[in-house]
């Protein structure tokens, strides 16, 4: 109440309504270590209803994390440890960034999968840690919670428990205007265990959580019938308490009703003592865990080695060389070349796990030398997400957050729209997720406009901190993986073709390290009238157009830009060498053209696509949309003449 009041902004209702449940969960069940927030043996706590961040900050403060009373007084202020919604990386003890409803729910499923996998891969059952969390009406209304619950139930995750804050209130009113699911039936249908309890009867909370956690045999939902803003005489059970300060007078009345002194940021001594006692118990538990884990390591050198390969991994010396050899130089679809590179990458990166939303046979992302993850079988490295793109993205984030594995997930590029919120969160959280999106242009052909991406490559580039890679041939595919797998501060997206592309010719003496610079001069031309800039499948088209132009007496250089973000981050000298100022640059990409103005200076010098595709063979579409060598050569000539 006080922090929200001081910030004059925030959500007091949920923290007050869930305080009883959270106190029991944290004081009696959650295993964690305020002294070592990254302790391997800890349970992950997920506050999926991220608007209730003050509940989490209060718990972190009371538990002894680096969150002081002063930090609580800085709630929602610039550079504070207590931002409006929990932000991973900003506050010790915050396991994931939440706020966009439903994401945390699915992150927790990913964390639970990862913990099961870490235990199975190493043979150390102590590593099968638990995920405990709180989810709200909004979380359960979001479709992603259905996808993630369905997957969790299918995998029978026996290390996942969520408490549902069943307060029947959302922003616009009581849920009787929006939400009449029988939540218990719904989750039983997903093969979860379901319990119900009164969220304000401490004895009942203790009994229910002890029973549920003592018998975790599959994912479990505890439906906690609660009252938003519990204890506030005027605002309890009112949507008004959701997202606005209670007001000074109401805070005073609430404190009076709760038997608290009228003093801001007051913590009763008895509460301090309870949490201090809990901290001692937890430290003893951690010490016991460390001891047992050391003993396990001594007695299981093979398992210990596998564990080190996951948790203390350093990439081999020359990843690029190895992956280049795996990719080869033959003409093929870049998705096929990617399938070859992944096999080598899996050998070089034991942390890599690969999954698909039911399109692995098309995206070629299965790791051949391993098995599939299924209920009770977590020692494989291939994940079957089913047709659940949104959950795939958020589960990948949860796997990355857990820390033992680096997740790769694949679907068709056009369906990246179904997982965009999760991609955005991967970028905010700086997670090294690898998204592999194939069928990356109009050249998908006969499936038609619903399956042909137009705006997707461009719109993914608009998300800050995402690296969008669109490799043109085998060596570029290898470099894209070398980049994505070694990136540590954000996600990478690989856009790959369905159709075959030719192998590009590079000048003798070409420095393969330039493949990692986001863009490079592929083909020089003395006395060139301009530079053709292209990505992915359009690079070979640019080369073919350049040849036609040469026959007509106009020479142009060809530059490949597999990753615009990385290229723009190069030093100016390099960028000027690739794209000399004064020489007109013309960009060619089978998608929305606007973003290329950053290189060409003008939309008039971009050959792109601004309307939807159509159902027809790819060759016909290339003719109709102007993506044949002759059509491109013609337009380039016009553009150069118009100068
Ligand atoms: C994806 C998404 N849509 C909308 C919002 C805005 N929003 C924040 S909380 C909320 C609903 C609040 O209801 P509930 O989840 O039951 O939380 P309570 O009010 O009970 O604390 C909404 C719509 C959001 N955070 N995320
Ligand atoms: Mg609610």
XYZ file of C-alpha atoms and ligand atoms in Angstrom:
670
model
C 0.000 0.000 0.000
C 2.719 2.417 1.045
C 5.024 1.853 -1.926
C 2.189 2.318 -4.404
C 1.029 5.367 -2.494
C 4.524 6.891 -2.534
C 5.002 6.199 -6.241
C 1.492 7.468 -6.831
C 1.269 4.604 -9.305
C 1.037 0.830 -9.237
C -1.146 -2.098 -8.254
C -1.939 -2.576 -4.564
C -4.892 -4.968 -4.916
C -3.147 -8.141 -6.026
C -0.279 -7.947 -3.484
C -2.803 -7.483 -0.665
C -5.057 -10.261 -1.917
C -2.232 -12.763 -2.333
C -0.239 -11.796 0.759
C -1.520 -14.670 2.892
C -0.811 -17.287 0.233
C 2.580 -15.820 -0.652
C 3.653 -15.705 2.979
C 2.901 -19.397 3.476
C 4.525 -20.306 0.162
C 7.718 -18.397 0.943
C 7.939 -19.156 4.656
C 7.203 -22.857 4.412
C 7.859 -24.166 0.926
C 9.931 -22.121 -1.520
C 13.550 -23.285 -1.533
C 15.813 -20.416 -2.432
C 18.853 -18.578 -1.233
C 18.822 -14.840 -0.647
C 22.598 -15.111 -0.107
C 23.108 -16.836 -3.460
C 20.243 -15.853 -5.766
C 21.649 -18.125 -8.494
C 21.850 -21.225 -6.308
C 21.514 -24.290 -8.570
C 19.193 -26.088 -6.185
C 16.652 -23.310 -5.875
C 12.995 -23.446 -6.804
C 12.009 -20.822 -9.349
C 9.303 -18.437 -8.222
C 7.268 -16.935 -11.073
C 4.908 -14.040 -10.499
C 3.035 -14.340 -13.752
C 0.665 -11.557 -12.768
C 3.572 -9.124 -12.987
C 1.447 -6.112 -12.129
C 1.567 -7.450 -8.572
C 5.311 -6.696 -8.526
C 5.130 -5.050 -5.089
C 4.228 -8.427 -3.633
C 7.447 -9.896 -5.033
C 9.577 -6.931 -3.956
C 8.140 -7.120 -0.439
C 8.929 -10.849 -0.287
C 12.463 -10.261 -1.582
C 12.986 -7.506 0.970
C 11.698 -9.572 3.877
C 13.671 -12.635 2.761
C 16.956 -10.742 2.810
C 17.698 -10.158 -0.870
C 19.407 -6.976 -2.000
C 16.126 -5.085 -1.869
C 16.169 -2.567 0.983
C 13.349 -0.528 2.470
C 14.834 2.391 0.555
C 14.536 0.359 -2.630
C 10.863 -0.181 -1.827
C 10.519 3.572 -1.398
C 11.926 3.935 -4.906
C 9.196 1.740 -6.416
C 8.716 2.511 -10.129
C 11.390 5.237 -10.182
C 14.207 5.732 -12.708
C 16.952 3.073 -12.337
C 15.460 1.638 -9.162
C 15.697 -2.030 -8.197
C 11.928 -2.052 -7.981
C 10.634 -1.241 -11.477
C 6.920 -1.192 -12.278
C 6.860 -4.814 -13.358
C 9.468 -7.399 -12.336
C 12.447 -7.194 -14.699
C 14.888 -10.066 -15.034
C 18.453 -8.880 -14.525
C 17.470 -5.744 -12.611
C 16.619 -7.275 -9.230
C 18.158 -10.284 -7.467
C 15.530 -12.964 -7.043
C 13.448 -11.923 -10.047
C 13.533 -15.019 -12.248
C 11.730 -13.620 -15.282
C 10.292 -10.403 -16.617
C 6.517 -10.445 -16.344
C 3.703 -8.035 -17.055
C 2.370 -9.156 -20.424
C -0.187 -11.579 -19.001
C 0.243 -15.270 -19.724
C 3.968 -15.067 -20.504
C 5.096 -15.929 -16.988
C 2.779 -18.909 -16.934
C 4.540 -20.308 -20.003
C 8.030 -19.247 -18.822
C 7.486 -21.395 -15.737
C 6.580 -24.373 -17.906
C 9.877 -23.849 -19.758
C 11.806 -23.644 -16.488
C 10.171 -26.860 -15.270
C 11.027 -28.630 -18.544
C 14.620 -27.385 -18.320
C 14.996 -28.582 -14.720
C 13.715 -32.023 -15.705
C 16.145 -32.049 -18.619
C 19.125 -30.942 -16.554
C 18.425 -33.752 -14.097
C 17.975 -36.327 -16.869
C 20.994 -35.216 -18.932
C 23.321 -35.430 -15.945
C 21.644 -38.258 -14.064
C 21.446 -36.042 -10.973
C 17.911 -36.075 -9.585
C 18.716 -33.266 -7.147
C 18.682 -30.912 -10.114
C 15.006 -31.548 -10.767
C 14.101 -28.348 -8.984
C 10.564 -27.014 -8.778
C 8.724 -24.057 -10.241
C 6.191 -22.359 -7.991
C 4.182 -19.378 -9.083
C 1.127 -17.188 -8.888
C -1.189 -16.687 -11.853
C -4.215 -14.434 -12.194
C -7.522 -14.208 -14.031
C -5.770 -12.350 -16.838
C -3.111 -15.055 -17.134
C -5.739 -17.736 -17.480
C -7.792 -15.757 -19.992
C -4.806 -15.332 -22.295
C -4.636 -18.088 -24.899
C -0.971 -18.753 -24.210
C -1.901 -20.222 -20.817
C -4.003 -22.858 -22.570
C -1.134 -23.734 -24.921
C 1.382 -23.911 -22.090
C -0.934 -25.795 -19.717
C -1.689 -28.309 -22.442
C 2.023 -28.882 -23.073
C 2.812 -29.090 -19.344
C 0.015 -31.619 -18.871
C 1.176 -33.649 -21.857
C 4.695 -33.758 -20.445
C 3.329 -34.533 -16.950
C 5.689 -32.044 -15.319
C 5.782 -33.149 -11.707
C 7.793 -30.133 -10.612
C 5.343 -27.336 -11.386
C 2.723 -25.751 -9.128
C 0.778 -22.569 -9.693
C -1.560 -20.845 -7.297
C -4.418 -19.170 -9.136
C -5.450 -15.841 -7.621
C -9.160 -16.445 -8.084
C -10.339 -12.972 -7.081
C -12.871 -12.707 -9.899
C -11.770 -9.150 -10.613
C -9.971 -7.679 -13.598
C -9.535 -4.092 -14.718
C -12.921 -3.562 -16.299
C -14.929 -5.125 -13.522
C -16.016 -8.429 -12.057
C -15.191 -11.456 -14.182
C -18.862 -12.315 -14.500
C -18.797 -9.981 -17.518
C -15.981 -11.951 -19.203
C -14.851 -15.226 -17.710
C -17.013 -18.161 -16.770
C -14.628 -21.055 -17.342
C -14.814 -23.910 -14.911
C -11.091 -23.553 -14.265
C -10.841 -26.800 -12.308
C -12.462 -28.784 -15.112
C -10.327 -27.020 -17.685
C -7.044 -27.858 -15.944
C -8.128 -31.411 -15.127
C -8.788 -31.702 -18.843
C -5.163 -30.692 -19.415
C -4.154 -33.544 -17.069
C -3.239 -31.313 -14.143
C -3.998 -31.994 -10.495
C -6.303 -29.347 -9.087
C -6.816 -28.212 -5.492
C -9.043 -25.494 -4.097
C -8.585 -23.366 -1.001
C -9.626 -20.195 0.748
C -6.816 -17.717 0.126
C -7.263 -16.045 3.499
C -7.484 -18.986 5.876
C -3.876 -19.580 6.845
C -4.475 -23.039 8.261
C -6.240 -24.083 5.076
C -3.467 -22.618 2.918
C -0.873 -24.500 4.935
C -2.806 -27.748 4.706
C -3.491 -27.457 0.990
C 0.013 -26.429 -0.081
C 1.606 -29.108 2.089
C -0.637 -31.730 0.561
C -0.206 -30.501 -3.004
C 3.569 -30.106 -2.819
C 3.940 -33.353 -0.922
C 2.154 -35.191 -3.716
C 3.407 -33.450 -6.854
C 2.969 -36.095 -9.528
C 1.988 -33.851 -12.402
C 1.493 -30.131 -12.951
C -0.722 -28.739 -10.255
C -3.064 -25.793 -9.980
C -4.218 -24.572 -6.596
C -7.291 -22.431 -7.030
C -7.194 -19.858 -4.257
C -10.496 -18.067 -3.770
C -9.289 -14.615 -2.822
C -10.297 -11.001 -2.322
C -8.455 -8.268 -4.167
C -7.176 -5.597 -1.761
C -7.976 -7.834 1.216
C -8.097 -5.721 4.345
C -9.031 -2.448 2.733
C -12.494 -1.577 4.095
C -13.437 0.591 1.125
C -11.609 -1.081 -1.786
C -11.651 -4.836 -1.093
C -13.317 -6.735 -3.957
C -13.323 -3.616 -6.108
C -11.668 -3.339 -9.534
C -10.538 0.125 -8.383
C -7.921 -1.581 -6.209
C -6.352 -3.272 -9.208
C -4.172 -0.538 -10.616
C -4.351 2.663 -8.600
C -3.151 3.822 -5.180
C -5.760 3.300 -2.501
C -5.483 6.952 -1.423
C -4.083 8.242 1.865
C -7.365 8.062 3.730
C -8.103 4.497 2.608
C -4.565 3.396 3.509
C -5.125 4.820 6.993
C -8.416 2.966 7.333
C -6.915 -0.278 6.019
C -4.051 -0.125 8.505
C -6.501 0.504 11.282
C -8.613 -2.466 10.204
C -5.496 -4.666 9.948
C -4.240 -3.592 13.347
C -1.152 -1.884 11.973
C 0.252 1.431 13.210
C -0.280 4.437 10.979
C 3.357 4.524 9.904
C 4.581 4.191 6.311
C 6.777 1.207 5.380
C 6.279 -0.326 8.820
C 7.416 -3.952 9.210
C 6.340 -5.717 12.408
C 9.206 -7.232 14.340
C 7.423 -10.593 14.411
C 7.439 -10.649 10.612
C 11.154 -9.856 10.501
C 11.731 -12.753 12.899
C 9.695 -15.206 10.851
C 11.647 -14.421 7.709
C 14.969 -14.427 9.559
C 14.191 -17.891 10.882
C 13.238 -19.042 7.415
C 16.518 -17.669 6.059
C 18.417 -19.839 8.536
C 16.487 -22.929 7.534
C 17.129 -22.149 3.877
C 20.857 -21.645 4.381
C 21.074 -24.974 6.158
C 19.175 -26.558 3.271
C 21.500 -24.984 0.751
C 24.552 -26.199 2.664
C 23.082 -29.703 2.734
C 22.393 -29.519 -0.989
C 25.923 -28.342 -1.758
C 27.355 -31.166 0.323
C 25.232 -33.809 -1.363
C 25.925 -32.295 -4.761
C 29.679 -32.389 -4.143
C 29.375 -36.027 -3.115
C 27.371 -36.740 -6.257
C 30.039 -35.086 -8.382
C 32.768 -37.167 -6.784
C 30.910 -40.414 -7.278
C 29.629 -39.626 -10.763
C 32.511 -38.180 -12.765
C 30.686 -38.783 -16.060
C 27.587 -36.977 -14.876
C 29.716 -34.214 -13.392
C 31.430 -33.758 -16.749
C 28.078 -33.495 -18.485
C 26.955 -31.011 -15.879
C 30.035 -28.863 -16.424
C 29.381 -28.979 -20.175
C 25.974 -27.425 -19.509
C 26.740 -24.973 -16.741
C 30.376 -24.028 -17.327
C 30.378 -24.136 -21.098
C 32.867 -22.275 -23.228
C 32.479 -22.505 -27.009
C 35.225 -24.320 -28.916
C 37.970 -22.218 -30.468
C 36.884 -21.979 -34.061
C 33.164 -22.462 -34.304
C 32.935 -20.708 -37.678
C 35.466 -23.004 -39.364
C 33.730 -26.098 -38.046
C 30.295 -24.921 -39.107
C 31.546 -23.783 -42.529
C 32.830 -27.297 -43.132
C 29.479 -28.732 -42.090
C 27.500 -26.387 -44.334
C 29.510 -27.097 -47.464
C 29.146 -24.990 -50.587
C 26.511 -26.795 -52.583
C 23.351 -25.194 -53.938
C 20.369 -26.028 -51.719
C 17.548 -24.417 -49.764
C 18.987 -22.562 -46.789
C 16.650 -24.550 -44.503
C 18.349 -27.721 -45.768
C 21.816 -26.239 -45.248
C 20.664 -25.200 -41.770
C 19.643 -28.792 -41.076
C 23.211 -29.875 -41.838
C 24.760 -27.132 -39.738
C 22.521 -27.923 -36.749
C 23.940 -31.451 -36.554
C 27.463 -30.074 -36.180
C 26.291 -27.293 -33.879
C 24.644 -29.852 -31.609
C 27.963 -31.655 -31.306
C 29.865 -28.439 -30.571
C 27.238 -26.969 -28.231
C 25.964 -29.571 -25.762
C 23.681 -26.866 -24.342
C 21.730 -26.621 -27.587
C 18.206 -28.064 -27.511
C 16.009 -27.852 -30.568
C 12.285 -27.827 -31.016
C 9.566 -27.006 -33.471
C 5.901 -26.118 -33.444
C 4.967 -29.189 -35.465
C 7.028 -28.260 -38.524
C 10.384 -29.923 -37.891
C 10.014 -32.021 -41.014
C 9.892 -28.773 -43.010
C 12.203 -26.596 -40.946
C 14.805 -29.378 -40.625
C 15.660 -28.455 -37.062
C 15.674 -31.913 -35.460
C 18.969 -32.971 -33.925
C 19.491 -36.410 -35.449
C 21.813 -37.856 -32.836
C 19.338 -37.538 -29.982
C 15.860 -38.440 -28.839
C 12.660 -36.516 -28.200
C 11.572 -35.145 -24.880
C 8.350 -36.798 -23.725
C 6.652 -37.370 -20.367
C 9.088 -39.166 -18.088
C 11.817 -39.008 -20.749
C 13.822 -35.834 -20.512
C 17.259 -37.014 -21.608
C 16.772 -36.060 -25.267
C 17.414 -32.724 -26.942
C 14.495 -32.470 -29.384
C 11.360 -30.751 -28.156
C 7.954 -31.212 -29.733
C 6.036 -28.033 -28.964
C 3.024 -29.094 -30.989
C 1.058 -26.437 -32.863
C 1.623 -23.916 -30.082
C 3.886 -21.150 -31.407
C 3.170 -18.661 -28.654
C 3.889 -21.136 -25.888
C 6.964 -22.296 -27.806
C 8.423 -18.800 -27.660
C 7.709 -18.297 -23.965
C 8.759 -21.843 -23.037
C 12.038 -21.225 -24.882
C 12.471 -18.099 -22.767
C 11.865 -20.166 -19.632
C 14.442 -22.726 -20.745
C 16.990 -19.974 -21.389
C 16.208 -18.357 -18.020
C 16.711 -21.647 -16.212
C 20.263 -21.490 -17.471
C 21.393 -25.007 -18.383
C 20.351 -25.016 -22.039
C 20.235 -22.780 -25.087
C 16.891 -23.224 -26.865
C 16.255 -23.206 -30.599
C 12.680 -23.189 -31.861
C 11.321 -23.290 -35.382
C 8.244 -22.617 -37.449
C 7.380 -20.866 -40.717
C 8.312 -17.185 -40.797
C 4.720 -16.137 -41.382
C 3.727 -17.729 -38.062
C 6.286 -15.721 -36.107
C 3.316 -13.394 -35.621
C 1.895 -16.016 -33.263
C 4.921 -15.720 -30.976
C 5.951 -12.109 -31.299
C 5.241 -11.186 -27.645
C 7.642 -13.900 -26.509
C 10.317 -12.800 -28.996
C 10.001 -9.269 -27.680
C 10.488 -10.498 -24.108
C 13.519 -12.574 -25.122
C 14.976 -9.335 -26.491
C 14.120 -7.336 -23.349
C 15.593 -10.058 -21.120
C 18.692 -10.410 -23.360
C 18.124 -14.163 -23.721
C 20.209 -16.008 -26.345
C 17.232 -17.827 -27.864
C 17.553 -18.922 -31.489
C 14.387 -18.636 -33.550
C 14.544 -20.440 -36.887
C 11.899 -19.275 -39.334
C 11.779 -20.947 -42.723
C 9.665 -20.359 -45.842
C 10.846 -16.796 -45.634
C 9.345 -15.087 -48.696
C 6.776 -15.038 -51.474
C 8.724 -17.919 -52.956
C 6.752 -20.246 -50.692
C 4.571 -20.354 -53.815
C 1.359 -22.287 -54.038
C 0.302 -22.002 -50.387
C -0.643 -18.414 -51.132
C -0.814 -15.118 -49.268
C -1.610 -16.618 -45.851
C 1.705 -18.449 -45.925
C 3.854 -15.863 -47.693
C 5.642 -13.440 -45.398
C 5.714 -9.830 -46.605
C 6.151 -7.596 -43.558
C 7.711 -10.162 -41.247
C 11.439 -9.755 -41.799
C 11.112 -5.978 -41.579
C 8.856 -6.012 -38.548
C 11.110 -8.386 -36.615
C 14.012 -6.025 -37.327
C 12.015 -3.288 -35.585
C 12.208 -5.062 -32.215
C 15.228 -3.648 -30.368
C 18.057 -6.053 -29.537
C 16.924 -8.715 -31.999
C 19.411 -9.844 -34.631
C 17.582 -10.896 -37.778
C 19.787 -13.023 -40.022
C 18.848 -13.903 -43.567
C 21.694 -16.002 -44.936
C 22.152 -16.423 -48.689
C 24.001 -19.738 -49.018
C 25.904 -22.424 -47.095
C 28.745 -20.266 -45.752
C 26.286 -17.583 -44.651
C 24.101 -20.189 -42.926
C 27.175 -21.444 -41.064
C 28.084 -17.891 -40.046
C 24.510 -17.200 -38.937
C 24.684 -20.151 -36.543
C 28.164 -19.185 -35.359
C 26.745 -15.777 -34.521
C 23.463 -16.916 -32.958
C 24.979 -19.670 -30.828
C 27.695 -17.413 -29.459
C 25.520 -14.387 -28.856
C 25.023 -13.882 -25.114
C 23.010 -10.677 -24.914
C 19.891 -11.295 -26.934
C 17.958 -13.470 -29.360
C 18.748 -14.213 -32.992
C 16.278 -14.969 -35.733
C 17.316 -16.995 -38.759
C 15.135 -16.498 -41.838
C 15.615 -19.377 -44.237
C 14.322 -20.303 -47.668
C 12.028 -23.086 -48.633
C 13.376 -23.019 -52.194
C 16.841 -23.883 -53.481
C 19.369 -21.105 -53.808
C 22.624 -21.215 -55.787
C 26.035 -21.343 -54.130
C 27.614 -17.885 -54.271
C 31.060 -17.327 -55.708
C 33.451 -15.379 -53.555
C 36.674 -13.768 -54.701
C 39.876 -15.687 -53.950
C 41.286 -14.393 -50.689
C 37.832 -13.660 -49.283
C 38.088 -13.415 -45.511
C 35.415 -15.681 -44.049
C 35.394 -13.622 -40.865
C 33.657 -10.904 -42.886
C 30.644 -13.243 -42.920
C 30.236 -12.329 -39.241
C 30.202 -8.565 -39.847
C 26.562 -8.368 -40.871
C 27.358 -7.253 -44.411
C 30.265 -7.543 -46.804
C 31.329 -6.900 -50.374
C 30.504 -10.069 -52.276
C 31.416 -8.960 -55.775
C 33.485 -5.918 -56.642
C 33.299 -4.151 -60.005
C 35.846 -1.592 -61.107
C 34.199 1.621 -62.269
C 30.861 0.575 -60.789
C 27.877 2.888 -61.197
C 26.316 1.680 -57.956
C 26.021 -1.063 -55.365
C 23.288 -3.681 -55.218
C 22.530 -4.656 -51.630
C 20.566 -7.855 -50.974
C 19.827 -10.490 -48.346
C 19.077 -14.208 -48.372
C 17.647 -15.605 -51.578
C 17.846 -12.189 -53.250
C 21.659 -12.128 -53.130
C 21.963 -14.621 -55.982
C 19.272 -12.659 -57.803
C 21.373 -9.512 -57.398
C 24.378 -11.354 -58.782
C 22.363 -12.508 -61.806
C 21.003 -8.996 -62.374
C 24.518 -7.553 -62.102
C 25.641 -9.939 -64.818
C 22.832 -8.780 -67.131
C 23.665 -5.157 -66.401
C 27.291 -5.782 -67.225
C 26.260 -7.194 -70.591
C 24.434 -3.907 -71.163
C 27.498 -1.892 -70.200
C 26.558 -0.928 -66.589
C 28.673 -2.372 -63.840
C 27.464 -2.641 -60.238
C 29.005 -4.000 -57.076
C 27.061 -6.610 -55.062
C 26.909 -6.494 -51.269
C 25.325 -9.170 -49.108
C 23.797 -8.031 -45.806
C 22.810 -11.170 -43.891
C 22.244 -9.114 -40.724
C 21.432 -5.419 -40.940
C 21.716 -4.835 -37.170
C 25.206 -6.301 -36.989
C 26.304 -4.436 -40.112
C 25.088 -1.093 -38.778
C 27.082 -1.746 -35.590
C 30.381 -2.036 -37.520
C 32.858 0.826 -37.438
C 32.399 3.559 -39.968
C 35.529 2.703 -41.889
C 34.282 -0.806 -42.568
C 30.792 0.354 -43.493
C 32.216 2.933 -45.893
C 34.416 0.300 -47.495
C 31.394 -1.924 -48.077
C 29.090 0.921 -49.119
C 31.219 3.793 -50.377
C 29.449 7.115 -49.865
C 28.816 8.812 -53.151
C 28.094 5.554 -54.929
C 24.357 4.946 -55.069
C 23.161 1.873 -53.160
C 20.069 0.000 -54.274
C 18.517 -2.568 -51.941
C 16.721 -5.726 -52.991
C 14.641 -7.805 -50.596
C 11.396 -9.690 -51.124
C 9.514 -7.895 -48.340
C 8.578 -4.486 -46.946
C 11.174 -2.021 -48.282
C 11.104 0.868 -45.783
C 13.883 -0.239 -43.469
C 16.455 -0.247 -46.276
C 16.268 3.538 -46.576
C 18.828 3.526 -43.761
C 21.331 2.280 -46.355
C 19.985 3.628 -49.639
C 18.879 7.033 -48.394
C 15.626 6.794 -50.288
C 12.653 4.514 -50.771
C 13.050 5.118 -54.509
C 16.133 2.931 -54.368
C 14.591 -0.108 -52.737
C 13.094 -3.025 -54.634
C 10.677 -4.714 -52.246
C 7.106 -5.903 -51.881
C 4.274 -3.832 -50.449
C 1.239 -5.973 -51.187
C 0.202 -9.471 -50.240
C 1.321 -12.459 -52.238
C -0.799 -14.900 -54.183
C -1.241 -18.592 -54.698
C 0.840 -19.622 -57.691
C 4.054 -21.472 -58.493
C 7.112 -19.602 -57.204
C 8.433 -18.969 -60.723
C 5.214 -17.230 -61.714
C 5.306 -15.083 -58.569
C 8.899 -14.050 -59.337
C 7.674 -12.856 -62.768
C 4.572 -11.093 -61.444
C 6.340 -9.336 -58.543
C 9.386 -8.298 -60.545
C 11.944 -10.577 -58.977
C 13.579 -12.054 -62.100
C 17.126 -11.089 -63.084
C 15.792 -9.227 -66.121
C 13.183 -7.273 -64.157
C 15.644 -6.359 -61.439
C 18.286 -5.296 -63.990
C 15.706 -3.131 -65.703
C 14.666 -1.372 -62.514
C 18.233 -0.872 -61.352
C 19.066 0.713 -64.677
C 16.104 3.076 -64.327
C 17.073 3.955 -60.764
C 20.652 4.712 -61.771
C 19.461 6.784 -64.718
C 17.089 8.786 -62.498
C 19.965 10.163 -60.446
C -1.261 -9.323 -22.486
C -1.763 -8.264 -21.566
N -2.923 -7.643 -21.857
C -3.374 -6.659 -21.075
C -2.673 -6.252 -19.968
C -3.172 -5.108 -19.119
N -3.616 -5.656 -17.833
C -2.845 -5.625 -16.740
S -3.538 -6.472 -15.456
C -4.916 -6.845 -16.379
C -6.011 -7.706 -15.858
C -6.106 -7.721 -14.420
O -6.849 -8.805 -13.980
P -6.162 -9.988 -13.220
O -5.164 -10.623 -14.085
O -7.233 -10.835 -12.694
O -5.377 -9.274 -12.043
P -6.012 -8.631 -10.722
O -6.714 -7.368 -11.125
O -6.934 -9.631 -10.160
O -4.834 -8.354 -9.874
C -4.799 -6.312 -17.654
C -5.864 -6.428 -18.677
C -1.472 -6.928 -19.702
N -0.713 -6.614 -18.662
N -1.047 -7.927 -20.499
Mg -8.213 -11.021 -10.951
